[in-house]
CSV table of C-alpha atoms in Angstrom, one decimal:
chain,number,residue,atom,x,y,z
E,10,UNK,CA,24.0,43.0,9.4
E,11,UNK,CA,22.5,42.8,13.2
E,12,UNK,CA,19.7,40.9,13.6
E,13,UNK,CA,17.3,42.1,16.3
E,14,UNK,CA,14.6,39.7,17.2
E,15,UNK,CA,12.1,42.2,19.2
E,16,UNK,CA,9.3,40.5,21.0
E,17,UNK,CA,6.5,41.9,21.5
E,18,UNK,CA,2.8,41.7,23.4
E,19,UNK,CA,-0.4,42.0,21.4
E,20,UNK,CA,-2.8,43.7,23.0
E,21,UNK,CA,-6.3,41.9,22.8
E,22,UNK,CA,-7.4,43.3,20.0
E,23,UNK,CA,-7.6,47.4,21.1
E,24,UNK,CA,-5.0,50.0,20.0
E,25,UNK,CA,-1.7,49.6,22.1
E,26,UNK,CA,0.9,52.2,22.3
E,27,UNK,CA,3.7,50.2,23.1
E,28,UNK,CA,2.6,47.8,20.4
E,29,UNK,CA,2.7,50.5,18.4
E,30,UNK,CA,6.0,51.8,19.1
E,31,UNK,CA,7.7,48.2,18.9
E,32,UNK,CA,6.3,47.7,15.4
E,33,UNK,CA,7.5,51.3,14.2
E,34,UNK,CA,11.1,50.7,16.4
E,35,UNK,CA,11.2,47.6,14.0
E,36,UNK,CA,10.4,49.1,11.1
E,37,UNK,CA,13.0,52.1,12.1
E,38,UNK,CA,16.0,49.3,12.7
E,39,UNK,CA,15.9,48.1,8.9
E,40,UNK,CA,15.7,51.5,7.9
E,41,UNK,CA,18.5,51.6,10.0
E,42,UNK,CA,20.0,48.5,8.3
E,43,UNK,CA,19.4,45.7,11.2
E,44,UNK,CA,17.3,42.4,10.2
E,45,UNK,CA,14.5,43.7,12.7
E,46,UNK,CA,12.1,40.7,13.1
E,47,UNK,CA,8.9,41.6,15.2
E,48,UNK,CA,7.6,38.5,17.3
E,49,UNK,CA,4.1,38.8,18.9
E,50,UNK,CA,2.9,36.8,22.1
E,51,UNK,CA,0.0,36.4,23.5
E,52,UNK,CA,-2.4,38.2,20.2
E,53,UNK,CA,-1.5,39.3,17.0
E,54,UNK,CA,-0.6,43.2,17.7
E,55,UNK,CA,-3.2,45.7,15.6
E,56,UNK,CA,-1.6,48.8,14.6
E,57,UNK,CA,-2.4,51.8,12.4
E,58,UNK,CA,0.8,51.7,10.1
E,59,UNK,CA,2.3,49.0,8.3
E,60,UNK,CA,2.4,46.0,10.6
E,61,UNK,CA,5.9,44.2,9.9
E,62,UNK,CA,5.2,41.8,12.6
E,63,UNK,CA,5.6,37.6,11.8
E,64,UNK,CA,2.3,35.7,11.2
E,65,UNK,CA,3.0,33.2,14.5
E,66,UNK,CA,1.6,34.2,17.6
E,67,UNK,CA,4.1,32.4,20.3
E,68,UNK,CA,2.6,32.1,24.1
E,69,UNK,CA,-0.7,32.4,22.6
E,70,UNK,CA,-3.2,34.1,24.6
E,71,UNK,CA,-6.2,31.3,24.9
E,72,UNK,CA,-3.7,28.7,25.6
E,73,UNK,CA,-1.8,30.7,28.0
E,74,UNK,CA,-4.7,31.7,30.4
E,75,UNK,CA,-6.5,27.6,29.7
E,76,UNK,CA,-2.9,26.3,30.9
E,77,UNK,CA,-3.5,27.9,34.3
E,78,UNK,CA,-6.8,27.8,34.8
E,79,UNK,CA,-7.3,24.4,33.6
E,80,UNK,CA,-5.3,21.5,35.2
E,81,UNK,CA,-3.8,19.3,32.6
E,82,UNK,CA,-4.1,21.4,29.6
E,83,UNK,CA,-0.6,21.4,28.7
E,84,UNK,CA,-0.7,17.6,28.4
E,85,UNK,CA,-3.1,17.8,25.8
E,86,UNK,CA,-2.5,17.1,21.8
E,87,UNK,CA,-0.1,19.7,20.5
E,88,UNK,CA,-1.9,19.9,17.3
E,89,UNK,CA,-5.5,21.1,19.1
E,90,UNK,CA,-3.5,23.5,20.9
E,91,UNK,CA,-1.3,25.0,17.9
E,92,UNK,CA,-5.2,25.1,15.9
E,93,UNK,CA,-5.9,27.7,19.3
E,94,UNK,CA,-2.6,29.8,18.9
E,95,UNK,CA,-3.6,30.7,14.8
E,96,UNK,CA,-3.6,34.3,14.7
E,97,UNK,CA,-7.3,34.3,13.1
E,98,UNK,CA,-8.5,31.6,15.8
E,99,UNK,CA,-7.4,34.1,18.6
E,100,UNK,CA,-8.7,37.1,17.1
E,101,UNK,CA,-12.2,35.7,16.8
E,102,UNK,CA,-12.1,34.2,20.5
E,103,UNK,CA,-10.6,37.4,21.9
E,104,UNK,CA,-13.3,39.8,20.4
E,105,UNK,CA,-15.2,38.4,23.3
E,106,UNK,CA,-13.2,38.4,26.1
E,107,UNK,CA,-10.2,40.6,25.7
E,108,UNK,CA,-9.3,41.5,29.2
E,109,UNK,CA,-6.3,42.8,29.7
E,110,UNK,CA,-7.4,44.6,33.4
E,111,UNK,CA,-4.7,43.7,36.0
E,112,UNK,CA,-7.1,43.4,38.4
E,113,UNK,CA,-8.1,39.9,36.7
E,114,UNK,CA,-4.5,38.5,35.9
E,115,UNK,CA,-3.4,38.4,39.1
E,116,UNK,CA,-2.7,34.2,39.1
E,117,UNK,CA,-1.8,34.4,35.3
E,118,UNK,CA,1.3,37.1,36.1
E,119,UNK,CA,2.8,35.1,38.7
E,120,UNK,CA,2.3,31.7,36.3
E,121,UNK,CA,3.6,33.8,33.3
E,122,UNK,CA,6.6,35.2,35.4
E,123,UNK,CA,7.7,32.0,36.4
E,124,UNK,CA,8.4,30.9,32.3
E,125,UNK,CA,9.7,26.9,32.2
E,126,UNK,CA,8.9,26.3,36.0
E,127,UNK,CA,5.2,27.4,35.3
E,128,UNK,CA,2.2,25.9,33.8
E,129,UNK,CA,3.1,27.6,30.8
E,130,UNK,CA,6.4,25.6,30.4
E,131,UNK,CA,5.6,24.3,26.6
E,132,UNK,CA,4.6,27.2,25.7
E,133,UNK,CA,8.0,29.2,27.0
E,134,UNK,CA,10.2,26.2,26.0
E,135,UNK,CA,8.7,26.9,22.4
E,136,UNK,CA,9.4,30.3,22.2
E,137,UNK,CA,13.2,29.5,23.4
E,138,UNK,CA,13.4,26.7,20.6
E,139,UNK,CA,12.5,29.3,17.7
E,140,UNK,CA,14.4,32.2,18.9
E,141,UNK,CA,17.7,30.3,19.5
E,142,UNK,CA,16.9,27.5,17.2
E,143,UNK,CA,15.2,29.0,14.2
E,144,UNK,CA,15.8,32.9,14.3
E,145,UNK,CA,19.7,32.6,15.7
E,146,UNK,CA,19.7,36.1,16.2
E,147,UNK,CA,22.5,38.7,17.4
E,148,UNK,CA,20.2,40.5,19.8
E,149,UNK,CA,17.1,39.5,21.6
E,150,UNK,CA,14.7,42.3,22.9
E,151,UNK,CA,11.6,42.3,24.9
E,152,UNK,CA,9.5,45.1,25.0
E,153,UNK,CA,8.1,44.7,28.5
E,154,UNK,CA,9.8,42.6,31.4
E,155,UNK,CA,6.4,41.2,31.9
E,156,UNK,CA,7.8,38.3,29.4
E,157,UNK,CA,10.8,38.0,31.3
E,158,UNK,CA,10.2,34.4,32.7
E,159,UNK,CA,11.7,32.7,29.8
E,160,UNK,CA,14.9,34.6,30.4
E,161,UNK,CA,17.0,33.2,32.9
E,162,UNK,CA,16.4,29.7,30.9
E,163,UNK,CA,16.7,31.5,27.7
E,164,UNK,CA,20.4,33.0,28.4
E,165,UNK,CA,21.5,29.5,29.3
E,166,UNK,CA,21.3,28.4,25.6
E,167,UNK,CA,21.7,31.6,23.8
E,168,UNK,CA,25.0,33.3,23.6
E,169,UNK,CA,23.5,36.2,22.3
E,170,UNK,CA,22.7,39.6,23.7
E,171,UNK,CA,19.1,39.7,25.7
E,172,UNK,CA,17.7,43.6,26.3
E,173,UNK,CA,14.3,44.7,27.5
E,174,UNK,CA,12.5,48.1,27.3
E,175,UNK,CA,10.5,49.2,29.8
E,176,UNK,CA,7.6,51.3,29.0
E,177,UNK,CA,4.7,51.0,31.3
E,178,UNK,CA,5.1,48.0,33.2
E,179,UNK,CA,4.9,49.5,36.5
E,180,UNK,CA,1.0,50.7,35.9
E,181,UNK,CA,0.4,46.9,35.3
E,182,UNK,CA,2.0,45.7,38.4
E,183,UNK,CA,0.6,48.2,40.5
E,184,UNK,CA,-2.8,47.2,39.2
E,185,UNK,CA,-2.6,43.5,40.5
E,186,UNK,CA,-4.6,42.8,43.2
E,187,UNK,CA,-2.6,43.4,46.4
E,188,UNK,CA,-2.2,39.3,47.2
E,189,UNK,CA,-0.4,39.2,44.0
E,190,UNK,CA,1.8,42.4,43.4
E,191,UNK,CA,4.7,41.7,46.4
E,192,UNK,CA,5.3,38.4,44.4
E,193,UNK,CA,5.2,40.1,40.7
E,194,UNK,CA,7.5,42.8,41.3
E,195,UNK,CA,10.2,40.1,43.2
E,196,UNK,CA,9.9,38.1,39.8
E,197,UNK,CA,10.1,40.5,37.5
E,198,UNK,CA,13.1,42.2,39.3
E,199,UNK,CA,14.8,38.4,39.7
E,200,UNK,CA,14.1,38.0,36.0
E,201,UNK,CA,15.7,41.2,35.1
E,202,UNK,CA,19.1,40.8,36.7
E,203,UNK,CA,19.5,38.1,33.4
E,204,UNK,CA,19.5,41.2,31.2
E,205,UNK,CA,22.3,42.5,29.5
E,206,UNK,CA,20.7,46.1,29.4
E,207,UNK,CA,17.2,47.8,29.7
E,208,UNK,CA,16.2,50.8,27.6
E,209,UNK,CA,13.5,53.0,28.0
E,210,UNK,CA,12.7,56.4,26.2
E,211,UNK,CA,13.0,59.0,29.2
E,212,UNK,CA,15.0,60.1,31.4
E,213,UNK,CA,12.4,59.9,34.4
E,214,UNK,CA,11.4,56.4,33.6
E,215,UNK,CA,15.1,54.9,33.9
E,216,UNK,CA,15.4,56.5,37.4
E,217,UNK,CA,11.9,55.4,38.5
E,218,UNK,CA,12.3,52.1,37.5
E,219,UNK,CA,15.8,51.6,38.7
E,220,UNK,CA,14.3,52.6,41.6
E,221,UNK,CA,10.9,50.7,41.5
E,222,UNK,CA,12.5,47.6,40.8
E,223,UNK,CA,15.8,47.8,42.6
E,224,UNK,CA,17.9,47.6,40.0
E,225,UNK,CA,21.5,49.6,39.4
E,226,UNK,CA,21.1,53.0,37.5
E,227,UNK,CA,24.0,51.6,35.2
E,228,UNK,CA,21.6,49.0,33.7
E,229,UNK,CA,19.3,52.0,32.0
E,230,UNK,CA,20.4,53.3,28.9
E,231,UNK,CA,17.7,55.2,26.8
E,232,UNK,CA,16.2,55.5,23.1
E,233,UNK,CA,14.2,57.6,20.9
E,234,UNK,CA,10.4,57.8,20.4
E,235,UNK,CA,10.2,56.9,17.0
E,236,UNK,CA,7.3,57.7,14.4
E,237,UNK,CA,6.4,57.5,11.0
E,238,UNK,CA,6.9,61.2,9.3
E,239,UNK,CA,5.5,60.1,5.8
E,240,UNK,CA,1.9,60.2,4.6
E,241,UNK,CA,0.4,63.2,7.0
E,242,UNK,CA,-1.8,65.8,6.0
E,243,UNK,CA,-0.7,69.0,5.2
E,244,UNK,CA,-0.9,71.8,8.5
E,245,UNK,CA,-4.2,73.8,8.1
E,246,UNK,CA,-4.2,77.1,7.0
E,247,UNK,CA,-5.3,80.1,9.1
E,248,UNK,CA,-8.1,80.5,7.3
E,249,UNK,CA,-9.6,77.3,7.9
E,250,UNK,CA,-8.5,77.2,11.6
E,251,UNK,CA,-10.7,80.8,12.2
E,252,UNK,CA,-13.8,79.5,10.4
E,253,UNK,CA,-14.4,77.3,13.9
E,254,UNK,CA,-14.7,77.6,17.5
E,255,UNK,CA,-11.6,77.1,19.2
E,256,UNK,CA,-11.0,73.2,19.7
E,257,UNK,CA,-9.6,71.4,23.2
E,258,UNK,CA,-8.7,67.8,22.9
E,259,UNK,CA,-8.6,64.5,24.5
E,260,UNK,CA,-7.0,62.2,22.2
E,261,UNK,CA,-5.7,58.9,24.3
E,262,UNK,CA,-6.6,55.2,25.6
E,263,UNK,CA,-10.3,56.4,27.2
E,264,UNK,CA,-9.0,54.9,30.8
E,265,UNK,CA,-8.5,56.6,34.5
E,266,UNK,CA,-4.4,56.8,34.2
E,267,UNK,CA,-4.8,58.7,31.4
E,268,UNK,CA,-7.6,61.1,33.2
E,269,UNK,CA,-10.1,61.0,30.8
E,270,UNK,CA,-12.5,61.8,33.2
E,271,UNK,CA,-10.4,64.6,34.3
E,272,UNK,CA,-10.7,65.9,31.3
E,273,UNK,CA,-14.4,66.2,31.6
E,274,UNK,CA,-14.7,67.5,34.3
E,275,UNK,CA,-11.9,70.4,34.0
E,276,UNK,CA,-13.8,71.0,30.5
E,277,UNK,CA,-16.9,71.6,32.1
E,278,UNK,CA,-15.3,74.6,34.0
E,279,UNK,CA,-13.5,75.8,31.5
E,280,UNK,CA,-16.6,75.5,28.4
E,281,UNK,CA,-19.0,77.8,31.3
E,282,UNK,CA,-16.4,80.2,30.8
E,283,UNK,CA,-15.5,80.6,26.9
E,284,UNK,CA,-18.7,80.0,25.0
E,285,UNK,CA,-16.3,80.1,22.0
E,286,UNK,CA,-14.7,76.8,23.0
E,287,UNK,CA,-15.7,72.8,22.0
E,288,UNK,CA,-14.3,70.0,23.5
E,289,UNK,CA,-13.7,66.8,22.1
E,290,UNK,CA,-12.4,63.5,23.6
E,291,UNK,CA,-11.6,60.2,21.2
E,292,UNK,CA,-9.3,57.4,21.5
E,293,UNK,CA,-10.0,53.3,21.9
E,294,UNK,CA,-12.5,52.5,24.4
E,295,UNK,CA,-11.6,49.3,26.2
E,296,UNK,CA,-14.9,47.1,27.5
E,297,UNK,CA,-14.1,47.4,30.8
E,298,UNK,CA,-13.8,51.2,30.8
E,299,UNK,CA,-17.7,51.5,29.0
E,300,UNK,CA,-20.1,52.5,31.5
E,301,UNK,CA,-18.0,54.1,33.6
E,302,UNK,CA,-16.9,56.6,30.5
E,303,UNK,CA,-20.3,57.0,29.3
E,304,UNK,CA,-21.7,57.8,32.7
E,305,UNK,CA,-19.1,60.5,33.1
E,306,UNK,CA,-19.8,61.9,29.8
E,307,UNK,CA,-23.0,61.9,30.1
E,308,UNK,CA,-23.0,64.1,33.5
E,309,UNK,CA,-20.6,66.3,31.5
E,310,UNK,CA,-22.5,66.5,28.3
E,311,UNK,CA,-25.7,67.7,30.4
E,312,UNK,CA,-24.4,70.6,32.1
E,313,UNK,CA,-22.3,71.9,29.0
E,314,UNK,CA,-24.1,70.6,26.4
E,315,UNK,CA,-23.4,67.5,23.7
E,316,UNK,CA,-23.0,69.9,20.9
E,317,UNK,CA,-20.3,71.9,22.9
E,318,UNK,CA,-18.4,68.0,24.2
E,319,UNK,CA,-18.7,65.2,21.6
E,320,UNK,CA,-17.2,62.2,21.7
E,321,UNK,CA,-15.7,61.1,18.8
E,322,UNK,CA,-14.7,57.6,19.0
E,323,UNK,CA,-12.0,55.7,18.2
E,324,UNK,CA,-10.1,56.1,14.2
E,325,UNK,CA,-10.4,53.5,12.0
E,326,UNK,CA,-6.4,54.2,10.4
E,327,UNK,CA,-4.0,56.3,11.0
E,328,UNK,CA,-5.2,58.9,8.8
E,329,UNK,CA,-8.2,59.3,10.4
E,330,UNK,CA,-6.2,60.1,13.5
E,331,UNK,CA,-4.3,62.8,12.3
E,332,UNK,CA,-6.7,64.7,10.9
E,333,UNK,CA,-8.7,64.5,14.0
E,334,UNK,CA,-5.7,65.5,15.7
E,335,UNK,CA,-5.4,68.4,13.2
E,336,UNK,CA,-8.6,70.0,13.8
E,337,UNK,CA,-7.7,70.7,17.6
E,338,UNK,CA,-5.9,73.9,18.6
E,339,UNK,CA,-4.8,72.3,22.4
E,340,UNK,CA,-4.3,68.4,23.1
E,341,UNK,CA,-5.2,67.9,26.7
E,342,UNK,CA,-4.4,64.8,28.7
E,343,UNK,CA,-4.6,65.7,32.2
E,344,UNK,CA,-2.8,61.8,32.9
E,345,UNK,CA,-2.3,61.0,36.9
E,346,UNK,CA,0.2,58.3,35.7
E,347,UNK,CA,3.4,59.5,35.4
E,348,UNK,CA,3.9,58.8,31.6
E,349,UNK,CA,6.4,56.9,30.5
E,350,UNK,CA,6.6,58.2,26.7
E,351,UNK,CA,3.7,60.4,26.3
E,352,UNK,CA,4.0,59.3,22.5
E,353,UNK,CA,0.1,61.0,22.0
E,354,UNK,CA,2.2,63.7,22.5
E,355,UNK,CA,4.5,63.8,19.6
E,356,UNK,CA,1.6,63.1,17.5
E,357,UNK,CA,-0.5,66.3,18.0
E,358,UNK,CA,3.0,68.1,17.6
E,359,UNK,CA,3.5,66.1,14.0
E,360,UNK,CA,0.1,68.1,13.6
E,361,UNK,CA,1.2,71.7,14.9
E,362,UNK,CA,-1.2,71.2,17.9
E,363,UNK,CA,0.5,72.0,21.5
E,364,UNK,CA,0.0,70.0,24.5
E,365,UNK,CA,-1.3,71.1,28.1
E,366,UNK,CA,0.0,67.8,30.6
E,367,UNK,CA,0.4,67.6,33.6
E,368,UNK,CA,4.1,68.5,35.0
E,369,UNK,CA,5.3,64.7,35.8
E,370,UNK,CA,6.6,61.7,33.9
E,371,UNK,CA,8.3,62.3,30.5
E,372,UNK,CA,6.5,65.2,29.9
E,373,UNK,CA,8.5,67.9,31.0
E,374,UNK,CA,11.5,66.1,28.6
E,375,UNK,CA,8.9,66.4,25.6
E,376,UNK,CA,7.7,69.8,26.4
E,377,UNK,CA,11.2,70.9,26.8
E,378,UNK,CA,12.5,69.1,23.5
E,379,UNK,CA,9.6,70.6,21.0
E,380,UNK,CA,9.4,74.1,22.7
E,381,UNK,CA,6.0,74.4,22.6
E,382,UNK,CA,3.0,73.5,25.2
E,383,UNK,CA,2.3,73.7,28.8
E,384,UNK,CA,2.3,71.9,32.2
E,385,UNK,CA,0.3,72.2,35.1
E,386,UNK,CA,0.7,71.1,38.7
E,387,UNK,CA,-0.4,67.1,38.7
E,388,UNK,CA,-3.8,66.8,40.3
E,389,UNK,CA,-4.9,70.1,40.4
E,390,UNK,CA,-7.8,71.1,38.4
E,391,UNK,CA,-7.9,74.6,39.0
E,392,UNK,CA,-4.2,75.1,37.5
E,393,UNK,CA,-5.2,73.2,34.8
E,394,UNK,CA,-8.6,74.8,34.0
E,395,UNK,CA,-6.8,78.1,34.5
E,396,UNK,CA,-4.3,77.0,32.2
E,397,UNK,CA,-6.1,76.5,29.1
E,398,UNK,CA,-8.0,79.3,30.0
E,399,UNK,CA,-4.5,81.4,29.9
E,400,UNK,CA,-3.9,79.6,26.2
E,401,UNK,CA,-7.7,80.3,24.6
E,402,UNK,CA,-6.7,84.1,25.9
E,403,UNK,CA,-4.4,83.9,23.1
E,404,UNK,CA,-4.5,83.7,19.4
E,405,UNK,CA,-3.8,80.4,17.6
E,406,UNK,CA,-1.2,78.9,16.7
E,407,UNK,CA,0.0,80.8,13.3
E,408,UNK,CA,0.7,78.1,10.6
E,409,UNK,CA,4.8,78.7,11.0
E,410,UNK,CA,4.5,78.1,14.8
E,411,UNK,CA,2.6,74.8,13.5
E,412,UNK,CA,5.6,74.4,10.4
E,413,UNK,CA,8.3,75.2,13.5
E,414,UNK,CA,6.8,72.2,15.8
E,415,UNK,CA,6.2,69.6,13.1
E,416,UNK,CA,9.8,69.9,12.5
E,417,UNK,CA,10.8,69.6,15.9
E,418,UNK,CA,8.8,66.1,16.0
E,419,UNK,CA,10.3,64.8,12.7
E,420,UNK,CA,14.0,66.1,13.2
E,421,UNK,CA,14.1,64.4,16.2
E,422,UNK,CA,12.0,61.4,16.0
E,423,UNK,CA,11.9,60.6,12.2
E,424,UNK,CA,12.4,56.8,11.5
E,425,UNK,CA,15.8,57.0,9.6
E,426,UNK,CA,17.3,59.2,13.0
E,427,UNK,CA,15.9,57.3,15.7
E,428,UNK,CA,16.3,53.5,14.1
E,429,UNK,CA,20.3,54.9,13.5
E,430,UNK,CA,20.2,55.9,17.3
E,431,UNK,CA,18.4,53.1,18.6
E,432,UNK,CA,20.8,50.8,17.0
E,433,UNK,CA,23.8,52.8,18.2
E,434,UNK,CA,22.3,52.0,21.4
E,435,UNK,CA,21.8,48.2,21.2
E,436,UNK,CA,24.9,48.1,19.7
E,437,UNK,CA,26.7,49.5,22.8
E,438,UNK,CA,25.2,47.4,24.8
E,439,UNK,CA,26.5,44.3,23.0
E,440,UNK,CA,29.8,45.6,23.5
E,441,UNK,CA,29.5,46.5,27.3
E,442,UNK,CA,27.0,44.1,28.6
E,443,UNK,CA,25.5,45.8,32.3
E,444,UNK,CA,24.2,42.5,34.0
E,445,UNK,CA,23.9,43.2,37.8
């Protein structure tokens, strides 16, 4: 039996999608048959399925950011600074500050980056100790080469295979202030010429980040999008779907690389034109992103009207979200990032709902894959407005259209296929190891 140690990045307390994923991928490798063990850093990871991750929280997030901003932290009593690394101890603290803007990490990156040669040197060294020491596994991954700086010491002591996946860290660089960035990307490209292999799970992110972090297209190999199949509700019926207007959605991180004020302001042309139509936008709201969501909403919500644009929030679980996502007829994300996964996605097709995204990134691959959905030119409004226009024009999706797409999503993506694949995968890179 492999065993996989994946290590993964909490993310302060909000709804992560790559937290997500890595905790699924885990659960999809036993499935599979691998020991998957799921390490968080930094916070304990919050998901909306069954959370396999361990209770320890290595590089733990208060004493991580106190070892560089305070001088002489690390040289304090280990036992005060294990109490601050408990999972419940960081949950509480990070409820009030749970940044995890760029724009303020800049220092913290570069520190973070640097692994045993940084402040955070403890820290790192005792992340090394457990995974070579304790865990002894067959495969080490990382699901973001943002927590690549232990890796160059790491492969000194572990004989071992050491992957990443890559699945968003470019918007994260590219959101450190400019003093900052040069330095980040140089590290985290030095750091990943010590991997053995990098996945990702599209075909446009391998080339863009082979070429955004100068590394050798043979590096790349890709996996799956997995999710959890079991436990949906069943499609609506017709009859149900005709009782009510005709539904647009935003479901997503409320944040500007995914457009959601895009989305407003595309729905406010598109709601003057079909006063059949409601919009709706949810997803987690992270504290930074507030005010400058509600103001936009607001503006919106006054020249269509609230009852016509609601906000609905973030879910509690995961079955709130897919019946939320059930009761749209057209997921709408107009994203100016060029997605990486677009896992949102594969979700609203789970539920029969087709997508309308803009025509960069992975979504072309998705759209292409399920056979159902739109794209419109990035950045322009008017093609997307027109768009969904074009799609309200036509009936709804009948319920076999619905049936035809849900099975697209879970032949392809279904946790017993894609663990099977995705171990495959690691697998062949164990065998042919593509260091530069």
């Amino acid at each position: 039996m492999t065993r996989i140690a994946i290590i993964t990045a909490g993310g302060a307390g909000m709804f992560c999608g790559s937290c997500m994923q890595d905790n699924t991928l885990a659960r999809s490798l036993r499935l599979a048959g691998a020991d998957a063990i799921l390490v968080p850093t930094y916070t304990p990871i919050r998901v909306d399925e069954e959370n396999v991750s361990a209770g320890r929280v290595f590089l733990g997030g208060i004493n991580v950011y106190l070892d560089s901003a305070v001088p002489g932290w690390g040289r304090l009593p280990g036992v005060f600074k294990r109490w601050l690394d408990s999972p419940a101890v960081i949950r509480f603290l990070t409820r009030f500050s749970s940044s995890t803007d760029a724009a303020e990490l800049g220092p913290l990156t570069i520190d973070l980056l640097q692994g045993t040669h940084g402040p955070q040197r403890a820290e790192c060294r005792q992340l090394i100790d457990y995974l070579v020491d304790d865990l002894n596994p067959d495969v080490i991954l990382f699901s973001n080469a943002l927590l690549s700086g232990i890796v160059p010491d790491l492969k000194t002591r572990f004989r071992g295979t050491v992957l990443t996946i890559l699945q968003g860290d470019d918007i994260f660089l590219e959101g450190l202030p400019q003093s900052h960035r040069r330095r980040a990307i140089d590290l985290v490209t030095e750091n990943c010429r010590s991997f053995d292999g990098i996945l990702t799970h599209s075909q446009f992110y391998s080339g863009f980040m082979s070429s955004y972090l100068s590394l050798p297209q043979r590096m790349f190999r890709q996996i799956p999008l997995c999710i959890d199949g079991e436990r949906i509700p069943e499609l609506r019926s017709e009859d149900e779907s005709d009782e009510r207007r005709l539904r647009i959605g935003y479901f997503a991180r409320i944040c500007p690389e995914k457009g959601a004020d895009l989305f407003l302001k595309c729905m406010d042309r598109v709601l003057q034109q079909r006063t059949d139509c409601e919009a709706v936008i949810g997803g987690f709201l992270p504290g930074q992103h507030e005010r400058w969501f509600h103001n936009c909403l607001s503006a919106s919500q006054q020249r269509v009207g609230a009852e016509r644009l609601r906000w609905l929030g973030s879910p509690a679980d995961r079955t709130s979200k897919m019946e939320l996502l059930s009761q749209l007829d057209l997921l709408f994300v107009p994203s100016p990032y060029c997605e990486p996964k677009g896992l949102y996605l594969l979700e609203a097709a789970l539920m029969g709902v087709p997508a309308l995204l803009p025509q960069h990134g992975a979504f072309p691959e998705r759209i292409a894959e399920l056979g159902e959905g739109m794209l419109f030119t990035p950045g322009d409004l008017n093609d997307a407005a027109a768009k969904a226009l074009e799609f309200l024009e036509g009936s709804r999706l009948s319920v076999a259209r619905k049936q035809t797409l849900r099975m697209t999503v879970v032949d392809h993506h279904n946790m017993e296929t894609t663990g099977r694949q995705a171990l495959q995968t690691i697998e062949a890179a164990r065998l042919n190891p593509d260091r530069t």
